[in-house]
Short mmCIF file of C-alpha atoms in Angstrom, two decimals:
data_model
loop_
_atom_site.label_atom_id
_atom_site.label_comp_id
_atom_site.label_asym_id
_atom_site.label_seq_id
_atom_site.Cartn_x
_atom_site.Cartn_y
_atom_site.Cartn_z
CA MET A 1 -22.36 -12.47 7.80
CA ILE A 2 -25.33 -11.20 10.02
CA GLU A 3 -28.34 -10.55 8.01
CA VAL A 4 -30.40 -7.47 8.57
CA GLN A 5 -34.23 -8.02 8.91
CA GLU A 6 -35.86 -5.04 7.40
CA PRO A 7 -39.55 -4.47 7.75
CA LYS A 8 -41.86 -6.04 5.03
CA GLY A 9 -41.60 -3.92 1.83
CA TYR A 10 -37.94 -3.08 2.17
CA PHE A 11 -34.70 -4.39 0.63
CA HIS A 12 -31.38 -3.99 2.73
CA THR A 13 -27.86 -4.34 1.41
CA GLU A 14 -24.51 -2.77 2.06
CA GLU A 15 -21.00 -2.72 0.43
CA LEU A 16 -20.17 -6.18 1.74
CA ARG A 17 -23.28 -7.92 0.93
CA ASP A 18 -23.26 -6.27 -2.34
CA PHE A 19 -19.73 -7.75 -3.30
CA LEU A 20 -20.66 -11.23 -1.84
CA ASP A 21 -23.85 -11.25 -3.96
CA ALA A 22 -22.00 -10.40 -7.04
CA LEU A 23 -19.39 -12.87 -6.48
CA GLU A 24 -22.00 -15.77 -5.64
CA HIS A 25 -23.84 -14.81 -8.80
CA SER A 26 -20.43 -15.05 -10.71
CA ALA A 27 -20.26 -18.75 -9.55
CA GLU A 28 -23.75 -19.41 -10.67
CA CYS A 29 -23.10 -17.83 -14.09
CA ALA A 30 -19.92 -19.64 -14.67
CA LYS A 31 -21.95 -22.95 -14.05
CA ASP A 32 -24.82 -21.80 -16.40
CA VAL A 33 -22.51 -20.65 -19.26
CA ARG A 34 -21.84 -24.30 -20.08
CA ARG A 35 -25.46 -24.93 -21.19
CA ASP A 36 -26.41 -21.52 -22.03
CA ILE A 37 -23.99 -19.18 -23.89
CA ARG A 38 -26.21 -16.38 -23.30
CA GLN A 39 -25.08 -16.43 -19.78
CA VAL A 40 -21.63 -14.91 -20.96
CA LYS A 41 -23.26 -11.43 -20.63
CA TRP A 42 -24.29 -12.02 -16.93
CA LEU A 43 -21.04 -13.61 -16.10
CA ILE A 44 -19.00 -10.48 -17.40
CA ILE A 45 -21.32 -8.13 -15.57
CA SER A 46 -21.42 -10.08 -12.30
CA CYS A 47 -17.78 -10.86 -12.43
CA ARG A 48 -16.91 -7.15 -12.99
CA ASN A 49 -19.19 -6.04 -10.24
CA ALA A 50 -17.50 -8.60 -7.76
CA VAL A 51 -14.18 -6.98 -8.61
CA GLN A 52 -15.28 -3.75 -8.05
CA GLY A 53 -17.04 -4.61 -4.81
CA ALA A 54 -13.90 -6.35 -3.46
CA CYS A 55 -11.91 -3.04 -4.34
CA VAL A 56 -14.47 -0.82 -2.59
CA CYS A 57 -14.58 -2.79 0.55
CA ALA A 58 -10.73 -3.07 0.83
CA LEU A 59 -10.25 0.51 0.00
CA ASP A 60 -13.06 1.70 2.61
CA ALA A 61 -11.30 -0.45 5.14
CA ALA A 62 -7.77 0.73 4.42
CA SER A 63 -8.86 4.55 4.55
CA PRO A 64 -9.75 5.96 8.10
CA SER A 65 -11.85 8.63 6.58
CA GLY A 66 -13.65 6.15 4.34
CA LEU A 67 -13.13 8.33 1.43
CA ALA A 68 -10.65 6.23 -0.62
CA PRO A 69 -13.37 4.61 -2.63
CA LEU A 70 -14.85 7.98 -4.02
CA SER A 71 -13.84 9.87 -6.94
CA GLY A 72 -11.29 12.54 -6.47
CA THR A 73 -13.72 15.20 -6.78
CA SER A 74 -16.12 13.76 -4.55
CA ALA A 75 -13.48 12.79 -1.86
CA ARG A 76 -12.14 16.58 -1.86
CA GLU A 77 -15.79 17.81 -1.29
CA MET A 78 -16.51 15.31 1.33
CA TRP A 79 -13.19 16.03 3.13
CA HIS A 80 -13.91 19.72 3.09
CA TYR A 81 -17.48 19.15 4.38
CA LEU A 82 -16.22 16.97 7.27
CA ASP A 83 -13.12 19.26 8.07
CA VAL A 84 -14.59 22.69 7.57
CA THR A 85 -18.01 23.16 6.51
CA SER A 86 -19.73 21.00 9.17
CA ARG A 87 -17.76 22.89 11.88
CA GLU A 88 -18.83 26.33 10.59
CA ASP A 89 -22.53 25.10 9.99
CA ARG A 90 -23.60 21.97 11.54
CA HIS A 91 -26.93 22.40 9.66
CA ALA A 92 -25.00 22.50 6.18
CA PRO A 93 -26.37 19.69 3.74
CA ARG A 94 -23.72 16.81 3.27
CA PRO A 95 -22.58 16.46 -0.22
CA ASP A 96 -23.50 13.18 -1.97
CA PRO A 97 -20.78 10.77 -2.46
CA TYR A 98 -19.77 9.39 -5.69
CA LEU A 99 -17.76 6.15 -6.25
CA ASP A 100 -14.71 6.17 -8.19
CA ASN A 101 -14.83 4.38 -11.71
CA MET A 102 -13.95 0.57 -11.55
CA LEU A 103 -10.53 1.11 -13.42
CA ASN A 104 -9.48 3.95 -11.02
CA LEU A 105 -10.48 1.57 -8.01
CA TYR A 106 -8.33 -1.21 -9.52
CA ARG A 107 -5.49 1.30 -9.85
CA LYS A 108 -5.88 2.20 -6.13
CA VAL A 109 -5.76 -1.35 -4.93
CA SER A 110 -2.75 -2.13 -7.04
CA GLY A 111 -0.64 1.01 -5.96
CA ASN A 112 1.12 1.62 -2.65
CA ARG A 113 -1.00 4.65 -1.50
CA TYR A 114 -3.81 2.74 0.18
CA LEU A 115 -2.88 -0.85 0.85
CA GLN A 116 0.27 -2.41 2.51
CA VAL A 117 0.06 -5.41 0.17
CA PRO A 118 -1.46 -4.26 -3.08
CA VAL A 119 -2.49 -6.26 -5.88
CA ARG A 120 0.34 -7.30 -8.15
CA ARG A 121 -0.14 -5.24 -11.39
CA SER A 122 0.91 -6.66 -14.70
CA GLN A 123 0.17 -5.40 -18.41
CA GLN A 124 -1.83 -8.58 -19.11
CA LEU A 125 -3.94 -8.02 -15.78
CA THR A 126 -4.48 -4.44 -16.58
CA ARG A 127 -5.57 -5.16 -19.96
CA ASP A 128 -8.20 -7.71 -18.94
CA MET A 129 -9.63 -5.52 -16.11
CA LYS A 130 -10.02 -2.64 -18.80
CA TRP A 131 -11.80 -5.46 -21.15
CA LEU A 132 -13.94 -6.56 -18.23
CA ASN A 133 -15.03 -3.04 -17.26
CA GLN A 134 -15.59 -1.88 -20.94
CA SER A 135 -17.70 -5.01 -21.99
CA ARG A 136 -19.69 -4.76 -18.95
CA ASN A 137 -20.56 -0.97 -19.70
CA LYS A 138 -21.43 -1.93 -23.16
CA PHE A 139 -24.04 -4.59 -21.90
CA ILE A 140 -25.32 -2.15 -19.28
CA HIS A 141 -25.79 0.65 -21.67
CA PHE A 142 -26.51 -1.42 -24.76
CA VAL A 143 -27.26 0.47 -27.95
CA PRO A 144 -29.13 -0.90 -31.06
CA CYS A 145 -26.50 -2.97 -32.63
CA GLY A 146 -25.18 -6.44 -33.25
CA TRP A 147 -22.34 -7.54 -31.26
CA SER A 148 -20.12 -10.71 -31.37
CA ILE A 149 -17.66 -11.28 -28.50
CA GLU A 150 -14.77 -13.73 -29.08
CA LEU A 151 -14.46 -16.23 -26.24
CA ALA A 152 -10.87 -16.95 -26.46
CA GLY A 153 -9.18 -15.15 -23.75
CA LEU A 154 -12.58 -14.80 -21.70
CA PRO A 155 -11.41 -17.75 -19.25
CA ARG A 156 -8.27 -15.93 -18.51
CA ILE A 157 -10.07 -12.78 -17.75
CA VAL A 158 -12.44 -14.37 -15.51
CA LEU A 159 -9.50 -16.33 -13.70
CA ASN A 160 -7.61 -13.04 -13.58
CA ALA A 161 -10.49 -11.23 -11.85
CA CYS A 162 -10.67 -14.18 -9.42
CA ASP A 163 -7.14 -13.67 -8.57
CA VAL A 164 -7.71 -10.08 -7.80
CA ILE A 165 -10.72 -10.90 -5.55
CA GLU A 166 -8.77 -13.34 -3.80
CA HIS A 167 -5.85 -11.50 -2.98
CA LEU A 168 -8.00 -8.35 -1.33
CA THR A 169 -10.33 -10.81 0.39
CA LEU A 170 -8.35 -13.86 1.45
CA GLU A 171 -4.80 -13.46 0.96
CA HIS A 172 -4.21 -10.06 2.47
CA PRO A 173 -7.70 -9.03 3.60
CA VAL A 174 -8.05 -5.33 4.95
CA GLY A 175 -10.24 -4.62 7.92
CA TRP A 176 -12.39 -7.07 9.85
CA LYS A 177 -15.15 -7.62 7.45
CA PHE A 178 -13.66 -10.22 5.00
CA GLU A 179 -12.59 -12.11 8.00
CA TRP A 180 -15.86 -11.94 9.94
CA GLU A 181 -17.87 -14.94 10.70
CA ASP A 182 -18.59 -17.25 7.59
CA ASN A 183 -17.16 -14.61 5.02
CA PRO A 184 -13.88 -16.37 4.33
CA ARG A 185 -15.67 -19.69 3.72
CA MET A 186 -18.39 -18.16 1.33
CA ILE A 187 -15.72 -16.22 -0.54
CA LYS A 188 -13.49 -19.17 -0.98
CA MET A 189 -16.37 -21.54 -1.92
CA ALA A 190 -17.52 -19.02 -4.54
CA LEU A 191 -14.05 -18.45 -6.15
CA THR A 192 -13.46 -22.42 -6.15
CA GLU A 193 -16.83 -22.88 -7.97
CA VAL A 194 -15.98 -20.01 -10.51
CA ARG A 195 -12.55 -21.46 -11.33
CA GLU A 196 -13.70 -25.07 -11.76
CA GLU A 197 -16.46 -24.10 -13.88
CA ILE A 198 -14.66 -21.93 -16.10
CA GLY A 199 -11.71 -24.46 -16.45
CA ALA A 200 -14.35 -27.14 -17.36
CA TRP A 201 -16.10 -24.75 -19.96
CA HIS A 202 -12.64 -23.98 -21.53
CA GLU A 203 -12.03 -27.45 -21.96
CA GLU A 204 -15.38 -28.13 -23.43
CA LEU A 205 -15.16 -25.44 -25.91
CA GLY A 206 -11.54 -26.13 -26.71
CA ILE A 207 -10.72 -22.30 -26.85
CA GLN A 208 -7.63 -20.52 -25.84
CA PRO A 209 -7.41 -19.48 -22.15
#
């Protein structure tokens, strides 16, 4: 993808770059977790963020208004502003957009409202996405406590997350961004690295998938 050169002292990103960064970081964490178990935390965070990023990009491309990734309240406020308020008063302040939560984004990409080929949802996949999101939230908002995470099942959760990402970005990509320039190769390479490293880690630990 084309990198935007910002003036010195600035950092630039956008939804696709944010997704790619999270996915590439997931691959790095999947490799590092084999030598340092503390990387489990960053693997969970980056993997969850990559799933969310893929959902956001897909929904944004699938929605002509670009409002599909927003929460219900935020989308309604934005639509009213675009359709009514801005026409009545062109100086009216634009409402701040608020992203929908990760599980609602997952529900949107696994339903028929926005995507022609939605993610094929199953009870196990839904449970895994809930676990991934809840665990990420606990890490981000860590309260004083001791917390042990059972590793059995984590390889399956990460691999299922890879399947969701692959469906949205490579198997049935929505819009031009996922197919633009070098993006397909970058996504495929990162997913392959995650799957290979997690498979090797699973075998080394002898834990259940």
